Short mmCIF file of C-alpha atoms in Angstrom, two decimals:
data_model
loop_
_atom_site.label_atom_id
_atom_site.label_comp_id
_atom_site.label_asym_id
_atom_site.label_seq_id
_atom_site.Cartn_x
_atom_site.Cartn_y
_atom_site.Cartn_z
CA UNK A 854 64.38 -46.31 -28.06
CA UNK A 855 62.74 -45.52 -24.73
CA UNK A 856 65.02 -43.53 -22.62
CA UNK A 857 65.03 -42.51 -19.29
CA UNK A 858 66.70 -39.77 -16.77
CA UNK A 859 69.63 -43.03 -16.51
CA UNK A 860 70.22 -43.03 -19.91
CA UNK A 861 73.35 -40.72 -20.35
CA UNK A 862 74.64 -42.23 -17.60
CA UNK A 863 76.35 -45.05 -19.40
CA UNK A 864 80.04 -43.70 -19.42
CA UNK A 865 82.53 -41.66 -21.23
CA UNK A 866 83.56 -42.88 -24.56
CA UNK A 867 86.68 -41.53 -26.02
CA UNK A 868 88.30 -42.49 -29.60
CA UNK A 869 89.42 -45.72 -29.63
CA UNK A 870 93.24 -45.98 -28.70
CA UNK A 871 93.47 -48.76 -31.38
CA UNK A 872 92.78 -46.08 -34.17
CA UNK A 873 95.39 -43.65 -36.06
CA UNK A 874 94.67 -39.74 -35.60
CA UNK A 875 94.57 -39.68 -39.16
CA UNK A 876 93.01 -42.82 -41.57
CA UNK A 877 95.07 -43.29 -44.96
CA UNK A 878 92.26 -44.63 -47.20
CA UNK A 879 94.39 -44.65 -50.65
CA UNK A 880 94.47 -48.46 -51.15
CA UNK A 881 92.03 -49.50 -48.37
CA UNK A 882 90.05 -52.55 -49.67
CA UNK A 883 86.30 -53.33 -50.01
CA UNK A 884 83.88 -53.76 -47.12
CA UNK A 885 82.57 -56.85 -49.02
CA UNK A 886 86.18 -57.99 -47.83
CA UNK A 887 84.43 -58.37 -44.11
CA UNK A 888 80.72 -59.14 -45.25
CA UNK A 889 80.09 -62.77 -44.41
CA UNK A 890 76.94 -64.53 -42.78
CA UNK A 891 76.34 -62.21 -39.75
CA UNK A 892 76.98 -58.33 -38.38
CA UNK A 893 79.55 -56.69 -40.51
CA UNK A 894 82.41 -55.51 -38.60
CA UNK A 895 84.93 -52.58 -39.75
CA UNK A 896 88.09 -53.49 -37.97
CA UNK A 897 89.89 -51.18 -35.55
CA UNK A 898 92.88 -49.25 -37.06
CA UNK A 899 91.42 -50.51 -40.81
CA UNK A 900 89.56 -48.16 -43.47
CA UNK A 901 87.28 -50.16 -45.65
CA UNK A 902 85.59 -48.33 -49.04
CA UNK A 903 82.16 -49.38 -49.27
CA UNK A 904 81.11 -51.52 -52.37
CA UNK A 905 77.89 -52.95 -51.76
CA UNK A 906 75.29 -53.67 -54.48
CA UNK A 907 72.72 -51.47 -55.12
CA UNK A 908 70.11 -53.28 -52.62
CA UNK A 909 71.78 -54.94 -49.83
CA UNK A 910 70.70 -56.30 -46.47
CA UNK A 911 72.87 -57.27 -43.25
CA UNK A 912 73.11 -58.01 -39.79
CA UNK A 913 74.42 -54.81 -38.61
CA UNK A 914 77.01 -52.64 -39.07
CA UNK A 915 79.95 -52.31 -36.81
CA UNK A 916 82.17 -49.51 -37.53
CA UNK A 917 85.25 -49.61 -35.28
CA UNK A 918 87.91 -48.31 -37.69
CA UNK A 919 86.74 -46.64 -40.90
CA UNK A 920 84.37 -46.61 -43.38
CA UNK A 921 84.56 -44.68 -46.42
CA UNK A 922 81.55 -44.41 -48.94
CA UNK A 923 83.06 -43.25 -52.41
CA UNK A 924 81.50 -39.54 -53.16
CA UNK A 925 78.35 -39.89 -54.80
CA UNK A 926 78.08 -43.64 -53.99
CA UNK A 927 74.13 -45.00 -54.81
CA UNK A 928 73.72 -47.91 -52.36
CA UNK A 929 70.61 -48.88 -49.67
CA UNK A 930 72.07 -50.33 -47.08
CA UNK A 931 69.31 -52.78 -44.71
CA UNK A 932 70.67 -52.97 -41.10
CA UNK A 933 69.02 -53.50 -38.10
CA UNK A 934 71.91 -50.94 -35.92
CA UNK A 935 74.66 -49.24 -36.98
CA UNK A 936 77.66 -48.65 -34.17
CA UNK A 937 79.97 -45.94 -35.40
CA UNK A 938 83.24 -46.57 -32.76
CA UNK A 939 85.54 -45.15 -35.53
CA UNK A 940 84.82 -43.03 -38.40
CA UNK A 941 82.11 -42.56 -40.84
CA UNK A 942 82.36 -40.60 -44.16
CA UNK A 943 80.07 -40.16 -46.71
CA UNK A 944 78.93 -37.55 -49.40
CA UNK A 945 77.24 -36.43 -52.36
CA UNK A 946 77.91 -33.14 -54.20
CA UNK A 947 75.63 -33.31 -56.88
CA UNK A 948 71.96 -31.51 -57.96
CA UNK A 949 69.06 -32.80 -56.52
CA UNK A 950 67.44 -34.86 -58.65
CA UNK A 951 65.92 -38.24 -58.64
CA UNK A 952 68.76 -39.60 -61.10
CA UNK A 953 70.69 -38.50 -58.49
CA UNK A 954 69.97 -40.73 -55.11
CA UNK A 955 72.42 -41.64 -53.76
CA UNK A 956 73.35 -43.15 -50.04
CA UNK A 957 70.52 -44.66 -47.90
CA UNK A 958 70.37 -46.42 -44.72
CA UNK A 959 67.29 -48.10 -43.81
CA UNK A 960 67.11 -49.30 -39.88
CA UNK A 961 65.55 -52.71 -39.74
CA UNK A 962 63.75 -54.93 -37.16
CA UNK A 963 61.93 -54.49 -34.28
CA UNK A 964 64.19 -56.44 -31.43
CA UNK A 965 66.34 -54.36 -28.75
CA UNK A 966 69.87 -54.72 -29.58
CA UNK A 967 72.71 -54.71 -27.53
CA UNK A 968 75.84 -52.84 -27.47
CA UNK A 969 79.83 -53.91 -26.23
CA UNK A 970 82.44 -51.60 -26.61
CA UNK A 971 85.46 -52.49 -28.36
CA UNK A 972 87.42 -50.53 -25.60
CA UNK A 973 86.74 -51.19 -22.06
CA UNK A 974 84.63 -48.16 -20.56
CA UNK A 975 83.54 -47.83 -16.99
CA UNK A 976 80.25 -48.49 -16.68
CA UNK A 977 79.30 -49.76 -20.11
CA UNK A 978 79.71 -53.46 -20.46
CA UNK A 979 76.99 -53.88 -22.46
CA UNK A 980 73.98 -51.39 -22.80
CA UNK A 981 70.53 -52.59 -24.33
CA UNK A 982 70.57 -49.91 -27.12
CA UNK A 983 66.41 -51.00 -27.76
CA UNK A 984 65.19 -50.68 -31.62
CA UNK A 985 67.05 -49.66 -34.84
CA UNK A 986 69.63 -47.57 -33.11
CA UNK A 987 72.48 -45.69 -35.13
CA UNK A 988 74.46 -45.36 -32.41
CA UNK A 989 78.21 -42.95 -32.34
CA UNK A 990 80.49 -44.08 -29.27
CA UNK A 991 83.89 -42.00 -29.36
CA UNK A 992 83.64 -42.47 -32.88
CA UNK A 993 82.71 -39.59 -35.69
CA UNK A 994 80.77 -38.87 -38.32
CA UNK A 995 81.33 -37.22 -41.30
CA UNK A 996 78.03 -36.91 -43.61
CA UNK A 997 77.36 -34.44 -46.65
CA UNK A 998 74.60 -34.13 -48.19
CA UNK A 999 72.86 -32.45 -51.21
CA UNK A 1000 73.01 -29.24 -52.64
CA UNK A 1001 69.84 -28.20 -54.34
CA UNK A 1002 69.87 -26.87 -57.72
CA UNK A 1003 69.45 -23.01 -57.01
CA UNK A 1004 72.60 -23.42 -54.31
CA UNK A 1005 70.70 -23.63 -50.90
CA UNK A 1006 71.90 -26.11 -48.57
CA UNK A 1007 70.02 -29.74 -47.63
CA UNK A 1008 71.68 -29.92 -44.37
CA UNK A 1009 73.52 -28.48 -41.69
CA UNK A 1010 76.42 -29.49 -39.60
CA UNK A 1011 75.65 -30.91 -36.33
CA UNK A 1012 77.97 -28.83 -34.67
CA UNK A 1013 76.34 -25.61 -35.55
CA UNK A 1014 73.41 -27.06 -33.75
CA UNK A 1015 75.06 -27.23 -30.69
CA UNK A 1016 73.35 -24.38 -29.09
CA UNK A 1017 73.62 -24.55 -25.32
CA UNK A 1018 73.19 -20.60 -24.84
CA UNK A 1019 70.46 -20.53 -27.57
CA UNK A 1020 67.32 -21.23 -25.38
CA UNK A 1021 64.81 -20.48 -28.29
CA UNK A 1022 64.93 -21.69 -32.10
CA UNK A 1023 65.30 -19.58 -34.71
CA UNK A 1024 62.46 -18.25 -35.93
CA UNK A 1025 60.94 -18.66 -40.01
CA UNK A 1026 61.52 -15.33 -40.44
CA UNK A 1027 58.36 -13.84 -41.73
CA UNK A 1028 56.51 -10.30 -41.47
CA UNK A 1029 53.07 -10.71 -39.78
CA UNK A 1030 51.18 -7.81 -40.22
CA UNK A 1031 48.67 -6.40 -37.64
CA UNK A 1032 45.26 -7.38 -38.07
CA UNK A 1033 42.43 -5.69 -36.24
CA UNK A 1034 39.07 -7.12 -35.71
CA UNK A 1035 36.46 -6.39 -33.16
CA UNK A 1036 34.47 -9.56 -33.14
CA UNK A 1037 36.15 -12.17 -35.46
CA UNK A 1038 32.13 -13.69 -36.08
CA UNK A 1039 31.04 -11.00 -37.85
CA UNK A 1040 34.64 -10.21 -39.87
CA UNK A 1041 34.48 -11.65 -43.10
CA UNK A 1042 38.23 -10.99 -43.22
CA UNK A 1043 38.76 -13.62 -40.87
CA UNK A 1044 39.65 -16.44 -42.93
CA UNK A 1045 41.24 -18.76 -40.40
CA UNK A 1046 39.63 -19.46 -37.22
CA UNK A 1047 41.65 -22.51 -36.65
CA UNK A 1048 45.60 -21.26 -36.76
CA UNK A 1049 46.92 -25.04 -35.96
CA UNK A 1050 44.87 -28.42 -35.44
CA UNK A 1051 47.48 -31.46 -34.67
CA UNK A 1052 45.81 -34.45 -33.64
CA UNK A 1053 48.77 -36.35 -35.20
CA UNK A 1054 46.52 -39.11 -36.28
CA UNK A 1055 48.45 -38.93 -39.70
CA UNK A 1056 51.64 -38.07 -38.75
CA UNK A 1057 53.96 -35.45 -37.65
CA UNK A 1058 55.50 -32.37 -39.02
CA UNK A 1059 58.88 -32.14 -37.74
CA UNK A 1060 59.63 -29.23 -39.66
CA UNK A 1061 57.70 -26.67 -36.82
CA UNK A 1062 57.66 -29.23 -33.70
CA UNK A 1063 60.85 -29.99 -31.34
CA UNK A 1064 61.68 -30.88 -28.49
CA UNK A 1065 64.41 -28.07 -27.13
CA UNK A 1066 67.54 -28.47 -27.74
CA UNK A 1067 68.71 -32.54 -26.71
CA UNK A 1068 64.78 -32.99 -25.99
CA UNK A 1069 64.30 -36.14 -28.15
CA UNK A 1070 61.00 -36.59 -30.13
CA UNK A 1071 59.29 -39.86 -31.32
CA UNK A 1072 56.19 -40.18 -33.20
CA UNK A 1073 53.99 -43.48 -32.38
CA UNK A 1074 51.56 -43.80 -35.51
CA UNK A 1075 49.42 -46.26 -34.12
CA UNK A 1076 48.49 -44.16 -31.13
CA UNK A 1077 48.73 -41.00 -32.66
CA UNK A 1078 51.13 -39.30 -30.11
CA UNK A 1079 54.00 -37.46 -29.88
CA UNK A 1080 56.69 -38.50 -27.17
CA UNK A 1081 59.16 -36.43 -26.19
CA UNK A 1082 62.67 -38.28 -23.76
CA UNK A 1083 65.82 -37.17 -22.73
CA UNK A 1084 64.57 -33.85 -20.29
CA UNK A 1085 67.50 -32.94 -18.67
CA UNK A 1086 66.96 -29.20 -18.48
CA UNK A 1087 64.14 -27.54 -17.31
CA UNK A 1088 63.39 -25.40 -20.50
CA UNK A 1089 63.01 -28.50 -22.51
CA UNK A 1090 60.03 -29.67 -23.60
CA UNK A 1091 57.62 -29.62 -26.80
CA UNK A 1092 57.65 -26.58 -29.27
CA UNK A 1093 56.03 -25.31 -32.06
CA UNK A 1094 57.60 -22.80 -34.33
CA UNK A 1095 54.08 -21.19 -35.56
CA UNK A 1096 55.25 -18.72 -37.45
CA UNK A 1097 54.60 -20.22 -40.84
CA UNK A 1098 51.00 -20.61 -39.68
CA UNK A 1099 50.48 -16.60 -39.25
CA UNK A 1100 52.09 -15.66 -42.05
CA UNK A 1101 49.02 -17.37 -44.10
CA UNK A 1102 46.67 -16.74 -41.53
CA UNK A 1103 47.44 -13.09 -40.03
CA UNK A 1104 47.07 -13.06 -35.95
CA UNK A 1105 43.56 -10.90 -35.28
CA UNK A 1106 44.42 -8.09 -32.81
CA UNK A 1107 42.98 -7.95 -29.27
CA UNK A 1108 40.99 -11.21 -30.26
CA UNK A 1109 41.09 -14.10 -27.33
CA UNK A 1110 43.06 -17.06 -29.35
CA UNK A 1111 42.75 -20.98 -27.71
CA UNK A 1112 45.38 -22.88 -26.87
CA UNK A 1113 44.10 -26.46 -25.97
CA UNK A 1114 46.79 -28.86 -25.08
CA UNK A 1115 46.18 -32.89 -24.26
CA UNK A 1116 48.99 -34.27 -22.13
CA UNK A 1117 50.58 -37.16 -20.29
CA UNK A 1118 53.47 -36.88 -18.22
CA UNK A 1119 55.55 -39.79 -17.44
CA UNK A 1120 57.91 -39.86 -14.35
CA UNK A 1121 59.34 -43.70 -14.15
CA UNK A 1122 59.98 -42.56 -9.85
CA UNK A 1123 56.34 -42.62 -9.65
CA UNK A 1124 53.95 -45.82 -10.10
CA UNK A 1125 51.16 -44.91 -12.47
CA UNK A 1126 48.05 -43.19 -10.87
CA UNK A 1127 50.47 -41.32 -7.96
CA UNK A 1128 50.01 -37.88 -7.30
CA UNK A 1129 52.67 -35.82 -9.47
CA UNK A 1130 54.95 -33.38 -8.81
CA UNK A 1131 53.23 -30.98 -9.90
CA UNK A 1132 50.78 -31.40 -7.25
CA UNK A 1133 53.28 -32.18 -4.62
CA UNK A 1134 55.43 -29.51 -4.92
CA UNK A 1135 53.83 -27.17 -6.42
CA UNK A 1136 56.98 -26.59 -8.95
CA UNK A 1137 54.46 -27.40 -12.31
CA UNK A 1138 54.93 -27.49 -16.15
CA UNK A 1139 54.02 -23.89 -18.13
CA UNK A 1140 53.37 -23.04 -21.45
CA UNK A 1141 55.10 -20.22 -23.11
CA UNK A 1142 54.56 -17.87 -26.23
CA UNK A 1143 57.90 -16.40 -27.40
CA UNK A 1144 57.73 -13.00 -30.07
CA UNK A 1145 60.89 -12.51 -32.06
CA UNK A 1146 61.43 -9.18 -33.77
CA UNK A 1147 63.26 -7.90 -36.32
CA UNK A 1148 67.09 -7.11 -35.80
CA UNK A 1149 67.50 -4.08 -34.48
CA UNK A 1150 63.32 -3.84 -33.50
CA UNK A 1151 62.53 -3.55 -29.57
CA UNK A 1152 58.98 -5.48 -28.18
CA UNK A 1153 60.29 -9.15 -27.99
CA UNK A 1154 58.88 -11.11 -25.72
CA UNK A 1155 58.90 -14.71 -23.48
CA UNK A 1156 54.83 -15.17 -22.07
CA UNK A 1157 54.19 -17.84 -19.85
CA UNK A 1158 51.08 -19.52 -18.04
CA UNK A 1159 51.97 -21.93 -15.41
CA UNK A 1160 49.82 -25.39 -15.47
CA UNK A 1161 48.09 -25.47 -12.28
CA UNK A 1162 48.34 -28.25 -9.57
CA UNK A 1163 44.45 -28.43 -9.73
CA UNK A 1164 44.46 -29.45 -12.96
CA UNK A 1165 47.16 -31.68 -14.13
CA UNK A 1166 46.32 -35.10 -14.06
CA UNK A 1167 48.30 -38.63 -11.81
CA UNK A 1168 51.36 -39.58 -12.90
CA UNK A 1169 50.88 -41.71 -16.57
CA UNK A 1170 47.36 -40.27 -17.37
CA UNK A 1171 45.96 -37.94 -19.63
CA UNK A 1172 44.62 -34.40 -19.04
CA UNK A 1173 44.32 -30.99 -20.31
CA UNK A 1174 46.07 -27.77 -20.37
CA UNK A 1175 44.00 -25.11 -21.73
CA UNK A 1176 44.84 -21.31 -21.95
CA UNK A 1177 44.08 -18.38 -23.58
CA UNK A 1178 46.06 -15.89 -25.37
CA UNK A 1179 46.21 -12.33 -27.24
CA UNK A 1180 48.26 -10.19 -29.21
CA UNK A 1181 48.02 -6.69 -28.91
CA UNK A 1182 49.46 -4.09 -31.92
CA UNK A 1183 52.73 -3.89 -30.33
CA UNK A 1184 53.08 -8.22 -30.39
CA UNK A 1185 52.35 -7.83 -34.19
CA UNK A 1186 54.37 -5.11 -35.68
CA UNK A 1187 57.67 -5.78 -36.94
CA UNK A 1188 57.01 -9.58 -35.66
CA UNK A 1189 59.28 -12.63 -37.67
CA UNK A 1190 59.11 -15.32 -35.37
CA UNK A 1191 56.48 -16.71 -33.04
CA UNK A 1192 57.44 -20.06 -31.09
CA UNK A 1193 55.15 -21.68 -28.53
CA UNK A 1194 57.00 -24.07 -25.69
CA UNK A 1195 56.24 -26.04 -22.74
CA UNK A 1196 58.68 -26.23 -20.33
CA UNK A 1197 59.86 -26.88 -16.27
CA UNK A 1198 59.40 -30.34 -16.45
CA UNK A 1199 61.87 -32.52 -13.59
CA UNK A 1200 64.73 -34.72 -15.18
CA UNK A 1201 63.71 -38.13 -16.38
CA UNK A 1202 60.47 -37.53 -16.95
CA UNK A 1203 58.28 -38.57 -20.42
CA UNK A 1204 56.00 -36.42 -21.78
CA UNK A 1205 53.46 -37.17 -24.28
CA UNK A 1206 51.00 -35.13 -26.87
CA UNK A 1207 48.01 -36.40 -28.28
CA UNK A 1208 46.34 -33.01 -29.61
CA UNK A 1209 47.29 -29.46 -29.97
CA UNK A 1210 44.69 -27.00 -30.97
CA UNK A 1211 45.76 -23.12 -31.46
CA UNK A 1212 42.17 -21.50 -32.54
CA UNK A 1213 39.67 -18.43 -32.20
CA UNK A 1214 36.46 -19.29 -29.96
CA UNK A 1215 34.02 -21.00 -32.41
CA UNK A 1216 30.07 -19.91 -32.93
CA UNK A 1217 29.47 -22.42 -30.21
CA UNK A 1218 31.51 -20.61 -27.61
CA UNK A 1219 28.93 -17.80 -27.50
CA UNK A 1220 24.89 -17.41 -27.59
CA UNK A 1221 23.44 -17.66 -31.24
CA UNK A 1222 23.31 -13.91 -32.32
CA UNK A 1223 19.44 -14.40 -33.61
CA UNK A 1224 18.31 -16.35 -30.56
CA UNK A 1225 20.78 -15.30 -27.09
CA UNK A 1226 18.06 -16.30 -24.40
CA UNK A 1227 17.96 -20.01 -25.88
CA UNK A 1228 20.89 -20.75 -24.03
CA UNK A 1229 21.70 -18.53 -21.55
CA UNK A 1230 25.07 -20.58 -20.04
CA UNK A 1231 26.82 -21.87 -23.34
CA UNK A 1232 27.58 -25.42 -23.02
CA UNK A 1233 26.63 -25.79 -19.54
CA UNK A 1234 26.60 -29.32 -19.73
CA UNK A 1235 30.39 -29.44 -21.33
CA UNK A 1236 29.23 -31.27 -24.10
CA UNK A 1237 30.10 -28.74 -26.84
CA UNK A 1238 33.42 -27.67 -25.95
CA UNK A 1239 36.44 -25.67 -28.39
CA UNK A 1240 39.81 -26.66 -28.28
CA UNK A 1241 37.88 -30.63 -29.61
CA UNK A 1242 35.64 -30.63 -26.66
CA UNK A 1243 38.54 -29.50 -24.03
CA UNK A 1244 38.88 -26.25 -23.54
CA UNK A 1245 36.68 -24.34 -20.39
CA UNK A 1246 36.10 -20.75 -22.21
CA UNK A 1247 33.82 -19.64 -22.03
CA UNK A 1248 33.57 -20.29 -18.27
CA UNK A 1249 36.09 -18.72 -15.89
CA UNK A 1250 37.67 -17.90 -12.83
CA UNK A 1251 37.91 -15.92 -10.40
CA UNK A 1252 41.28 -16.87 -9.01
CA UNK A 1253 43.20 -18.29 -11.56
CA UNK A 1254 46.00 -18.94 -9.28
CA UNK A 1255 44.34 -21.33 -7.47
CA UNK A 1256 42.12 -23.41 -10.12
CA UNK A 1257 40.56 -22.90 -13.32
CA UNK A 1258 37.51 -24.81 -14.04
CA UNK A 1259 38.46 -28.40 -16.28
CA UNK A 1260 36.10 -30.83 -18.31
CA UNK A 1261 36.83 -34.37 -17.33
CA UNK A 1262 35.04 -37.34 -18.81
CA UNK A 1263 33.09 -40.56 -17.30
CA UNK A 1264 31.42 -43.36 -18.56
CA UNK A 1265 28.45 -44.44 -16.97
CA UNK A 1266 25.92 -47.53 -18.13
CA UNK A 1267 28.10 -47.21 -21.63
CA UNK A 1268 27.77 -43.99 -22.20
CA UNK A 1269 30.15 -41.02 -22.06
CA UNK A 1270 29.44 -38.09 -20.31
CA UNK A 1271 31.35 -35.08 -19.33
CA UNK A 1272 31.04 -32.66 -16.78
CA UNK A 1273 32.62 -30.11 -14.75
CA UNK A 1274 35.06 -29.71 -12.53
CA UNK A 1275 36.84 -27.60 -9.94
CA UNK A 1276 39.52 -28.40 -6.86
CA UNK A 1277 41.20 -26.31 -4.67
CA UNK A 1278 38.38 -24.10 -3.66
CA UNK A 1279 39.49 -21.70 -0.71
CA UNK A 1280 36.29 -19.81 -0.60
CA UNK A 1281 32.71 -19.76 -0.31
CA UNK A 1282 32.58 -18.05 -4.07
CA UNK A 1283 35.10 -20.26 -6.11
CA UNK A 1284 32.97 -21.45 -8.36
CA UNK A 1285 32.53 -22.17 -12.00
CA UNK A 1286 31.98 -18.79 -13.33
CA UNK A 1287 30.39 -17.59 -17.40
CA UNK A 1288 31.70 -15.11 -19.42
#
């Protein structure tokens, strides 16, 4: 559902008063006791043993006392919520294996849905809950799930994910080894140019991309973009845990890497087209590069590059954050983690990805090597771009503090055309400027 800087701020829900410390589900009947012709509703102070069919669809699921799915239960349950008030429990101890599936619950429909407590709590009548939401109000959940064959777990408590001092994920823990190059043209060891390309035109991998811990992350397929609500701290924000991505495609040392980022931010206090507040406060979005070491291992470090007034776009409308990046042999050696994360963005705000790019300049960054007077100012015309026809290098500037030179688009008689541009000039020399 779409949520907003408002959205915790629906009251305090405590277990319900109605419910024993303690549920005694020994001779507790069926749920298909309490399955009629609308939403199925687990009574307060009752526990209920699910007993569904193998295929079953309903009008929603209203847990208020408990429900109890039998270990190793193989059911898929069709709802279009699911309100857990009370208590949940469910679990399956066995291999994985497909003989083995076992619980599923599929959220249904596309209509908001709303939400009344069974207890009275200030400030929560009813709350408009939007799509498909498995909601947990005072209630708790108790889920287990598989255990692969060679003993490694599935899944992971929620509550060891609770990580309020924990600013940073983990890390894949990996061993990238230093890799020196002088040009990465004319390396032939250079197999990967392109470290990461997301244009998430065919989906997301949520196994490297979060959002910081509470940071909530949504994937729209038709658009291809990645929405991130819920920013309540200011180190929250998108993040990519690229360590995987060196460990098959070693970081060259002292190259200049690419990081080309397209972005809309979101800030329901502003109509669409204002000036953000980046611009009016000067208090902007940054991208960071965390390097994790190995226990024990000195040389960790948090890099950051502040996003410039000059070049973030109005409130609701896209632009791009480019940057540039190297490793040197003391980012590399005894290196098992590698995170990048934007961050400092105000409370309430919605950001959206559409593209991520982490490369090496391509051949058409510099001046062919058999013909360099052809061109004398590469992609002059900011036609040819890197970073999909985004990122400035490799023009400059000479006061990166004040405005690094951006490629914005037009359309004129039909056709497309991009060009150039620069703000916040303070002197007679700021100017677009080539490597």
């Amino acid at each position: 559902r779409r949520l907003t800087g408002n959205t915790n701020q629906i009251g305090e829900f405590a277990p319900l008063s109605c419910n024993p410390v303690e549920f005694d589900c020994t001779s507790a009947a069926g749920l298909s006791t309490v399955v009629g012709g609308g939403p199925v509703v687990v009574p307060c102070g009752t526990c209920l043993l699910y007993d569904l069919g193998a295929e079953v669809t309903i009008d929603g699921l209203n847990i208020i006392g408990k429900l109890q799915v039998p270990n190793n239960y193989k059911s898929t349950l069709n709802t279009p919520y699911v309100f857990v008030q009370g208590e949940l429990e469910m679990s399956d101890d066995q291999p994985i294996s497909e003989d083995n599936t076992s619980m599923k619950i599929v959220l249904t429909g596309n209509s908001d849905v709303t939400f009344t407590p069974h207890e009275s709590v200030a400030g929560a009548a009813s709350i408009n809950m939007g799509e498909k939401p498995f909601l947990i109000a005072g209630g708790k959940v108790n889920i287990r799930g598989w255990d692969s064959v060679e003993g490694s777990k599935t899944w992971t408590p929620i509550l060891s994910m609770a990580t309020a001092d924990r600013l940073y994920p983990d890390p894949i823990v990996g061993v990238t080894e230093a890799h020196t190059a002088q040009s990465h043209l004319s390396d032939p060891s250079v197999t990967c140019p392109n470290q990461v390309v997301h244009d998430f035109e065919d989906g997301v991998d949520f196994s490297v991309w979060s959002g910081g811990e509470g940071g909530i992350l949504t994937y729209d397929e038709a658009s291809g973009t990645l929405t991130e609500t819920n920013l309540e701290r200011d180190w929250q924000g998108f993040r990519l845990d690229f360590t995987k991505f060196t460990m098959d495609c070693p970081i060259t040392q002292d190259a200049t890497y690419l990081v080309t980022i397209r972005l809309k931010i979101e800030d329901p206090t502003l109509a669409d087209g204002d000036i953000s507040l980046c611009e009016s406060t000067n208090n902007c979005p940054r991208l960071g590069r965390s390097i994790i070491k190995e226990a024990g291992q000195s040389g960790a470090s948090n890099d950051k590059i502040n996003l410039l007034p000059s070049s973030i776009g109005r409130n609701n409308e896209w632009f791009t954050f480019a940057t540039e990046w190297t490793w040197d042999q003391s980012d590399l050696v005894n290196t098992v983690g590698q995170v990048f994360y934007l961050e400092n963005f105000a409370p309430g705000q919605i950001i959206h990805m559409d593209e991520f790019q982490f490369e090496l300049p391509s051949p058409k960054s510099y001046a062919p090597v058999l013909d360099p007077c052809n061109e004398l100012v590469v992609n002059g015309d900011a036609e040819n771009a890197d970073g999909r026809g985004w990122h400035h290098y490799p023009m400059w500037s000479g006061r990166t503090y004040n405005f690094i030179p951006t490629i914005l688009e037009e359309t004129v008689d039909g056709a497309v055309n991009k060009y150039w541009h620069i703000e916040n000039r303070i002197w007679i020399g700021d100017s677009l400027r080539f490597h």
